[in-house]
mmCIF file of C-alpha atoms in Angstrom:
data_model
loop_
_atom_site.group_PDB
_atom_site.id
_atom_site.type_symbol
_atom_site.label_atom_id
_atom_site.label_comp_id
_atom_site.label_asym_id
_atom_site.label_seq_id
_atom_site.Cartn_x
_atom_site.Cartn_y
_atom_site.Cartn_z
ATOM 1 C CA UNK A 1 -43.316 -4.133 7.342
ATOM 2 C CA UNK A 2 -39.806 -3.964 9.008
ATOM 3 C CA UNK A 3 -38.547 -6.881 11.511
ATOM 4 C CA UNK A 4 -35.277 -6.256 13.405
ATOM 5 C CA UNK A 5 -33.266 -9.047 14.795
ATOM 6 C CA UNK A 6 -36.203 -10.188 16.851
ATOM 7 C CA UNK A 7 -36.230 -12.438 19.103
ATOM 8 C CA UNK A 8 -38.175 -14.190 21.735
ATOM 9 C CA UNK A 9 -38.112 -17.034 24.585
ATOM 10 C CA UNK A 10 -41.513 -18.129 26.315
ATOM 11 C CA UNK A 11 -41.024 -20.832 29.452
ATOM 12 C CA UNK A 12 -38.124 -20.958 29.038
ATOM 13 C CA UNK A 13 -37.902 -21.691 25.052
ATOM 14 C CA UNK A 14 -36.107 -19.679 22.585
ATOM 15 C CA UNK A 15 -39.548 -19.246 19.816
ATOM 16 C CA UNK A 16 -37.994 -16.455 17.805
ATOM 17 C CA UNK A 17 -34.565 -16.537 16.639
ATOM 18 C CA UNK A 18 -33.242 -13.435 15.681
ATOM 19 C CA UNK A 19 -35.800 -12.733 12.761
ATOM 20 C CA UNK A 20 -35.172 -9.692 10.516
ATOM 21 C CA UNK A 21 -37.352 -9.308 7.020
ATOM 22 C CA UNK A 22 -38.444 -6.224 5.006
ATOM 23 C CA UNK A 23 -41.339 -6.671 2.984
ATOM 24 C CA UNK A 24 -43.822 -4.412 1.214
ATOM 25 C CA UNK A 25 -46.594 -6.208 0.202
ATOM 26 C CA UNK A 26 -50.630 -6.968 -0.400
ATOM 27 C CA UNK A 27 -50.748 -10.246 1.199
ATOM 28 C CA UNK A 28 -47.694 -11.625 3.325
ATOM 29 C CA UNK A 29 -48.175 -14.908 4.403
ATOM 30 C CA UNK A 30 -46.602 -16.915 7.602
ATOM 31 C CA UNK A 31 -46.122 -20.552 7.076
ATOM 32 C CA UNK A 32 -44.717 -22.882 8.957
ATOM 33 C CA UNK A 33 -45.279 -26.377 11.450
ATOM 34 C CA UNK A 34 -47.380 -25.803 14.720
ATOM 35 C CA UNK A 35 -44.450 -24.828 17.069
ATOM 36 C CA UNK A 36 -42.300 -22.652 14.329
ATOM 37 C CA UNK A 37 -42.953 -19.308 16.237
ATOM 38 C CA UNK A 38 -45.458 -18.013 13.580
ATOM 39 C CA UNK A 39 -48.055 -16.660 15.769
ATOM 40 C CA UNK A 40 -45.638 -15.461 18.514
ATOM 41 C CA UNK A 41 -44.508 -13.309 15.945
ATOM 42 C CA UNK A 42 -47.768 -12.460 14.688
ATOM 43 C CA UNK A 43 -48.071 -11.129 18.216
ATOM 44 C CA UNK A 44 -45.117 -9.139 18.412
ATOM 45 C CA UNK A 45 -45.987 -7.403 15.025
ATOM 46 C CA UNK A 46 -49.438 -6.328 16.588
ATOM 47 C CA UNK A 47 -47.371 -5.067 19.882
ATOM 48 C CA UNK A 48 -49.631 -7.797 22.321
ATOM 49 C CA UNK A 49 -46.218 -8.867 23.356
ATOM 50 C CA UNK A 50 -42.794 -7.651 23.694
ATOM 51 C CA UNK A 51 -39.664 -8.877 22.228
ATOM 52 C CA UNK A 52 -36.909 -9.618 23.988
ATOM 53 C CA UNK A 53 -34.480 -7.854 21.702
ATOM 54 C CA UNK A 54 -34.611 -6.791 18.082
ATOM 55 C CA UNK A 55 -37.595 -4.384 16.344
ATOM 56 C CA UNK A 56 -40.772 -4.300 14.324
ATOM 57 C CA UNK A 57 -42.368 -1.162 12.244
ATOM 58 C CA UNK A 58 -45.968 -1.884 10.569
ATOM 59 C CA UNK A 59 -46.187 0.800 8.197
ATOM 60 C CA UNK A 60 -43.645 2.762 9.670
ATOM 61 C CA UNK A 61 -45.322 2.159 13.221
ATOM 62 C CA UNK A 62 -43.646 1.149 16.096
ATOM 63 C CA UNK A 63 -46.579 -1.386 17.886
ATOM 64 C CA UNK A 64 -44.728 -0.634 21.085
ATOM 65 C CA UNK A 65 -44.826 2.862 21.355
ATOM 66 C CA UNK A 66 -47.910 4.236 19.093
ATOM 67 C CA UNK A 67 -50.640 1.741 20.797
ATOM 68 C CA UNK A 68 -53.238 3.939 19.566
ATOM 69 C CA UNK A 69 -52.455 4.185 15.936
ATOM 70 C CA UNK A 70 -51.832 0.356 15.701
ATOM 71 C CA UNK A 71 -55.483 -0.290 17.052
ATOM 72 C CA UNK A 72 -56.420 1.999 13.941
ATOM 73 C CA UNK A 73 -54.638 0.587 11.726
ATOM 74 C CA UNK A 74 -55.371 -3.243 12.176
ATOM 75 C CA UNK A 75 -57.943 -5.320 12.824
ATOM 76 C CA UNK A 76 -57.166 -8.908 13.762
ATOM 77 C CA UNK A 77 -58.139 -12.387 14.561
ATOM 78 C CA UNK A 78 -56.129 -15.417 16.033
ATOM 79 C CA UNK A 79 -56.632 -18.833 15.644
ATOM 80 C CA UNK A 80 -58.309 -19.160 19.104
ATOM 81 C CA UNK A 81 -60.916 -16.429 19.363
ATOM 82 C CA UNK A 82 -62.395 -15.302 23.291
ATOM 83 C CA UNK A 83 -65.119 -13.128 23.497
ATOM 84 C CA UNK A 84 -65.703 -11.491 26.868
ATOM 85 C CA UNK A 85 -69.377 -10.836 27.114
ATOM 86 C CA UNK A 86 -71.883 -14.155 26.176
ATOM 87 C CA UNK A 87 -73.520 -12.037 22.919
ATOM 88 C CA UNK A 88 -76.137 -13.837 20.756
ATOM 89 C CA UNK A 89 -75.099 -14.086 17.027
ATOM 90 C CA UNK A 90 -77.038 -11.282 15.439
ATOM 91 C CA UNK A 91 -76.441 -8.613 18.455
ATOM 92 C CA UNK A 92 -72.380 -9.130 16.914
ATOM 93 C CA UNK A 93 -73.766 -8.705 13.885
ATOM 94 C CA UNK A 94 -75.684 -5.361 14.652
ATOM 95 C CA UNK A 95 -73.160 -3.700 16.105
ATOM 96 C CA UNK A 96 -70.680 -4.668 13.478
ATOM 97 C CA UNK A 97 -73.198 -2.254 11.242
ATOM 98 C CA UNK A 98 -71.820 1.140 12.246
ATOM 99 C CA UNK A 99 -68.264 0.250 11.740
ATOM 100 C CA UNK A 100 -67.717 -2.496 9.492
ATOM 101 C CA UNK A 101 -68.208 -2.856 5.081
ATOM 102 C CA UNK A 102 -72.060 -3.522 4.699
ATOM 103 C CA UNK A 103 -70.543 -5.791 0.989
ATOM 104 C CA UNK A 104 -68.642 -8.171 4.349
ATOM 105 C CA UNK A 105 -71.230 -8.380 6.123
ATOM 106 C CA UNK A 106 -74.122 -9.748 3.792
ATOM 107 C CA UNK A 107 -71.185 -12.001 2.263
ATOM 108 C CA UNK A 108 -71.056 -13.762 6.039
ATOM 109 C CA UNK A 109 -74.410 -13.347 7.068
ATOM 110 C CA UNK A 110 -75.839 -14.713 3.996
ATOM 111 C CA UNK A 111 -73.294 -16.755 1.819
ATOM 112 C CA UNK A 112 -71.532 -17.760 5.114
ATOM 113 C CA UNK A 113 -74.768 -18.039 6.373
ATOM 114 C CA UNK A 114 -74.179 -17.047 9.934
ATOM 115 C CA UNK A 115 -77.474 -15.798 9.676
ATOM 116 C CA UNK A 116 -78.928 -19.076 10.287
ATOM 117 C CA UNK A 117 -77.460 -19.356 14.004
ATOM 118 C CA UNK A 118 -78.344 -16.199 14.452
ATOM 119 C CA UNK A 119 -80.306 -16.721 18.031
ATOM 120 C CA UNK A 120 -77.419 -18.499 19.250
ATOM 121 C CA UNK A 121 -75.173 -17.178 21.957
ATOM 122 C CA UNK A 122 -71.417 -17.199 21.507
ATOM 123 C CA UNK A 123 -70.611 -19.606 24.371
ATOM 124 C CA UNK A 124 -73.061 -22.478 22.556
ATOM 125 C CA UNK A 125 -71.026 -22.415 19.153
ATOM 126 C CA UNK A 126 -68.554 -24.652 17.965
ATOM 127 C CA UNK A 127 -65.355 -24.136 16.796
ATOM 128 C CA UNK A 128 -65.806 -23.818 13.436
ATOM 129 C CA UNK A 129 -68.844 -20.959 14.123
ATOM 130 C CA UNK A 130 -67.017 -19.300 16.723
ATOM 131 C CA UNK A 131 -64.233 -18.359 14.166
ATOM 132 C CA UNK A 132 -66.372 -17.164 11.814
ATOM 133 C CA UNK A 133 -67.844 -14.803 13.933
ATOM 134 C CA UNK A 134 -63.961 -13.734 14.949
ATOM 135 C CA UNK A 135 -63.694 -13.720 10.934
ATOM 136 C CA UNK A 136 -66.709 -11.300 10.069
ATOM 137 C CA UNK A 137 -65.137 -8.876 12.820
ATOM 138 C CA UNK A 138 -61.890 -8.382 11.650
ATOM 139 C CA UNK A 139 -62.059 -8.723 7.982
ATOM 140 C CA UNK A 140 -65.481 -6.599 7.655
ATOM 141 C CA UNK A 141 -64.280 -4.516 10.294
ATOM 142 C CA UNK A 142 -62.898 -0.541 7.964
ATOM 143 C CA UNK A 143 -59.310 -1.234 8.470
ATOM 144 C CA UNK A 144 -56.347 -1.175 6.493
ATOM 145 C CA UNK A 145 -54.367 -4.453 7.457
ATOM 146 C CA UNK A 146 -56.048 -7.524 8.349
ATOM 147 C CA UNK A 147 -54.231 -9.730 10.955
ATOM 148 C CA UNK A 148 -55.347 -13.451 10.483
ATOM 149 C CA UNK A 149 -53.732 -16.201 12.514
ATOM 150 C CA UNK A 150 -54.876 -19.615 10.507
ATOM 151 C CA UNK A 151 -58.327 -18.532 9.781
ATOM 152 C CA UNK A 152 -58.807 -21.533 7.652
ATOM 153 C CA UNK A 153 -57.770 -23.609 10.616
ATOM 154 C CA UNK A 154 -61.635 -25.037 11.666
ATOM 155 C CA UNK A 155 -63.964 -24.454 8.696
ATOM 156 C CA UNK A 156 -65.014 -25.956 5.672
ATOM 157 C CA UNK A 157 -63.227 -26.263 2.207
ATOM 158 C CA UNK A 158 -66.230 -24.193 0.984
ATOM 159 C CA UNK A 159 -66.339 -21.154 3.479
ATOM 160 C CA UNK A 160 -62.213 -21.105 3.180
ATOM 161 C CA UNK A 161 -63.301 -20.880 -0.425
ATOM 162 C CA UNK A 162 -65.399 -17.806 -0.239
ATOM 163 C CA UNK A 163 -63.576 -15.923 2.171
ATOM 164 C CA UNK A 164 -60.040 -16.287 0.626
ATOM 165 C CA UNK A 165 -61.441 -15.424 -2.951
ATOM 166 C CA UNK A 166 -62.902 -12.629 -1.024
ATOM 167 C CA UNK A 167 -59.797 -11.632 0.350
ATOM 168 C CA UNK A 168 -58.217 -11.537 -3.047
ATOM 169 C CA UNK A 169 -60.824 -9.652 -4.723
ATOM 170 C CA UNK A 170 -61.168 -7.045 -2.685
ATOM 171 C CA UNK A 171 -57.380 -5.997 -2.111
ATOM 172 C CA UNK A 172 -56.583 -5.857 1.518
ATOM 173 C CA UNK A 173 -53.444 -5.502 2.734
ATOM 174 C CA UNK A 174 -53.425 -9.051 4.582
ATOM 175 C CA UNK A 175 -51.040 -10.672 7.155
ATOM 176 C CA UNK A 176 -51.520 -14.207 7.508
ATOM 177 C CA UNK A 177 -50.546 -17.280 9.279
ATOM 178 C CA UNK A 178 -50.783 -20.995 7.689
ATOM 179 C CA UNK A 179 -49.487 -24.116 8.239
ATOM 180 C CA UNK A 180 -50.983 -25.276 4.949
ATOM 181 C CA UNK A 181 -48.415 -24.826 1.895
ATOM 182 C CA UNK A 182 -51.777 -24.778 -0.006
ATOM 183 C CA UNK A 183 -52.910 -21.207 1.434
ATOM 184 C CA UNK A 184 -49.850 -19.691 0.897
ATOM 185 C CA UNK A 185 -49.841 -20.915 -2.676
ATOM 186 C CA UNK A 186 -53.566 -19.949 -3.497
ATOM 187 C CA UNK A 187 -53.557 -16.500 -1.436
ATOM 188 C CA UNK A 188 -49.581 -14.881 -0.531
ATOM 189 C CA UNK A 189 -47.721 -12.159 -3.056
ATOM 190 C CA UNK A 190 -45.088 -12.704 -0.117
ATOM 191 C CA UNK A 191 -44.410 -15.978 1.459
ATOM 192 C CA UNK A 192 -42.060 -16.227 4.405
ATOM 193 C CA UNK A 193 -41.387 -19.358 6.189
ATOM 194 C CA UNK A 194 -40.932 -20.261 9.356
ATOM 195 C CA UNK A 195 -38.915 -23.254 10.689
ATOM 196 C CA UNK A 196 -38.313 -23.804 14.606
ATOM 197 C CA UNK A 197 -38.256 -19.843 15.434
ATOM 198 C CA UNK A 198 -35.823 -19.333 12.647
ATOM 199 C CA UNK A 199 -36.676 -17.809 9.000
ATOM 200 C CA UNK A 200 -35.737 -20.093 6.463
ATOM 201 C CA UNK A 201 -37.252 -18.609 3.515
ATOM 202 C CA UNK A 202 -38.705 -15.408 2.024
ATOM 203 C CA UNK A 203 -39.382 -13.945 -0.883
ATOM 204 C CA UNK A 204 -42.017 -13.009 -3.516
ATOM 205 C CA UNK A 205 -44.156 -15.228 -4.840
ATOM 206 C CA UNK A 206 -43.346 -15.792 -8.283
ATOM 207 C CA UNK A 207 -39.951 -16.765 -7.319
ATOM 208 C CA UNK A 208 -40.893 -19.776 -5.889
ATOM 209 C CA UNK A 209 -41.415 -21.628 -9.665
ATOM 210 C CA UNK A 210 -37.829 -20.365 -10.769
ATOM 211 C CA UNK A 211 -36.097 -23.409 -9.916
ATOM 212 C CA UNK A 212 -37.176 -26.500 -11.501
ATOM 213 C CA UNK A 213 -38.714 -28.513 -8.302
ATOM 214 C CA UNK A 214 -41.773 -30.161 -8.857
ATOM 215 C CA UNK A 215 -44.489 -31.908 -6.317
ATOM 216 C CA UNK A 216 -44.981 -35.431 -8.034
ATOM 217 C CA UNK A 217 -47.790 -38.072 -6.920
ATOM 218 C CA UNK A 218 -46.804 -41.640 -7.343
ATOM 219 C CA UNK A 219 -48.603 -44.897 -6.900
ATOM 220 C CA UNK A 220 -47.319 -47.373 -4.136
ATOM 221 C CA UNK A 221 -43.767 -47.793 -3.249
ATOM 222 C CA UNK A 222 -42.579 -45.961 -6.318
ATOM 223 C CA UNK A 223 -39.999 -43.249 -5.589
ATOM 224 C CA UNK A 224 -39.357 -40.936 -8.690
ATOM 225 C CA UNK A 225 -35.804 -39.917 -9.407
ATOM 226 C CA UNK A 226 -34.332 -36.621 -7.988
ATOM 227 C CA UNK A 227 -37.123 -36.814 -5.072
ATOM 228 C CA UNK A 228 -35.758 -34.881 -1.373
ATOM 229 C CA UNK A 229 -38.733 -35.045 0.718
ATOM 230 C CA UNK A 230 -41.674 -37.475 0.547
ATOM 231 C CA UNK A 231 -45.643 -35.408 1.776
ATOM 232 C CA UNK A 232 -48.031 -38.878 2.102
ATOM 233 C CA UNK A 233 -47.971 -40.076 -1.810
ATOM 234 C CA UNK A 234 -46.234 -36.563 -2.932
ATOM 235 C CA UNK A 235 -42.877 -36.339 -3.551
ATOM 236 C CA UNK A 236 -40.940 -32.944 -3.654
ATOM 237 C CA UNK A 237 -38.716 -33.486 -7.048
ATOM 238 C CA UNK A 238 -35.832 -31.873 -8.651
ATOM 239 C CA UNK A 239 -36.082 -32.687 -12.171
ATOM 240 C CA UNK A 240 -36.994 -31.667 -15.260
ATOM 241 C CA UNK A 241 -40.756 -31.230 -17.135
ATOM 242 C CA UNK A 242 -40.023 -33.593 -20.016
ATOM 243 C CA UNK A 243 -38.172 -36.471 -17.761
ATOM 244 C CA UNK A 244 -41.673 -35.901 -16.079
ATOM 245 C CA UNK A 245 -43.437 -36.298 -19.157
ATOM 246 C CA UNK A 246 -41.851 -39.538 -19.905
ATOM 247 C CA UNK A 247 -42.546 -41.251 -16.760
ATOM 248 C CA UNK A 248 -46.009 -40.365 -16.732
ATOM 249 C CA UNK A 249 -45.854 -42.076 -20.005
ATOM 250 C CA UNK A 250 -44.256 -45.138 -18.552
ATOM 251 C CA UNK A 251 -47.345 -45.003 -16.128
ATOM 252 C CA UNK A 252 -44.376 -44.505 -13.416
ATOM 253 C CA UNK A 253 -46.184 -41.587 -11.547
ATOM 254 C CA UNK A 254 -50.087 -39.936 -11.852
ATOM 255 C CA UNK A 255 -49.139 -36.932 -12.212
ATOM 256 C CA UNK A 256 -46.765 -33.434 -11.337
ATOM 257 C CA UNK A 257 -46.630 -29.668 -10.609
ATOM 258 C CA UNK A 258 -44.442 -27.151 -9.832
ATOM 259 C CA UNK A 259 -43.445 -27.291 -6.341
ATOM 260 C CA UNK A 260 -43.947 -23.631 -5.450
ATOM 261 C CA UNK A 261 -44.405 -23.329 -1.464
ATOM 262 C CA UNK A 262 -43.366 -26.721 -0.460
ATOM 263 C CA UNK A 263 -39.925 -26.942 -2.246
ATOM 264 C CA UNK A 264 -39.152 -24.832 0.459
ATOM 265 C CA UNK A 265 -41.543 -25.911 3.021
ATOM 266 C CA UNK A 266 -40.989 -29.728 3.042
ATOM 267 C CA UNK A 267 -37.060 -29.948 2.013
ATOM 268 C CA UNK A 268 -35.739 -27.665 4.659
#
């Protein structure tokens, strides 16, 4: 994937700040705060809305120009799903059948277990159920990029479970969007953050443990040494694994990781 200088205003709002990134990649996810300009740019990758300047190339297609070969290409669901015709469960399901991996779709109509609101019509379902449904379309869906924008956003830590590991397992070349540091650690070979339209951050995986920050959960009031940003009881840390150590000993904290994800998510 190649991003130009893109940028964007909406009402008035500058959401996209001249954004330029090059990444090839299995998994690439999008994090950042409600408001950073993820999923605007989510949008402008699939070519469902323009940029005002700058470019984008999803393997080596322009979105704007080659309509048709994007629709190929992708399949995708956002974070708030519409369906235009009032369906009942199972009629999705169906017609899923002649287009979509049969392995997908037993994994949500059984372990999901969509199958058990199968009678139900799309306009009865909550949130949770209706982005499932989005879910089993686009990932199940023969495709070579899935396009998810927060699918984790209304379901349960179990279903997350299954379909990220399934995700994983299978290969897919995946865009993603998150505002959960936690996703992006468990599921991204490429991380790229968003901050208030602007890119603050990106870069593979692995590099993210390089530099010696470390998420550290304390008990009351305590604040560890070296901390730069404070997540509920978790402090982001720059220090070292045996001063660590030794205040664990002291019973000064409960306990430390690396920081991965949100060094970079929390400090900037």
């Amino acid at each position: 994937m190649e991003i130009s200088k893109v940028s964007k205003s909406l009402g008035g709002k500058r959401v996209l700040k001249g954004i330029t990134l090059r990444a090839e990649t299995k998994r690439l996810i999008l994090l950042g705060h409600n408001g950073s300009g993820k999923t605007t740019l989510l949008a402008i990758i699939l070519g469902l809305l323009k940029p005002d300047s700058g470019s984008v190339r999803l393997n080596g297609i322009n979105p704007l120009e080659r309509r048709d070969k994007i629709l190929k290409l992708v399949s995708f669901a956002f974070e708030k799903p519409k369906f235009d015709v009032n369906f009942r469960v199972r009629d999705v399901y169906e017609f899923l059948k002649n287009y979509a991996e049969s392995d997908c779709l037993e994994l949500f109509w059984n372990e999901i277990e969509l199958s058990k609101i199968k009678d139900s019509k799309i306009l009865e379902l909550s949130s949770g159920q209706t982005q499932l449904l989005h879910l089993m379309q686009a990932i199940c869906r023969r495709s070579e990029i899935k396009v998810l924008d927060e699918p984790f956003s209304h379901l349960d830590y179990v279903r997350a479970g299954i379909i990220g590991d399934y995700l994983v397992k299978k290969g897919f070349q995946v865009i993603m969007t998150t505002h959960v540091p936690e996703e992006a650690d468990w599921l991204a070979d490429y991380v790229v953050i968003l901050k208030d339209g602007e890119l603050v951050w990106s870069g593979q995986f692995e590099r993210l443990s390089e530099d010696g920050y470390y998420e550290v959960m304390v008990r009351g009031l305590y604040v560890p040494p070296g901390a730069l940003a404070k997540v509920g009881n978790v402090y982001i840390v720059k220090s070292t694994q045996e001063d660590l150590e030794k205040l664990m000993q002291e019973g000064k904290i409960l306990g430390y990781k690396r920081a991965g994800v949100r060094r970079h998510y929390e400090v900037y």
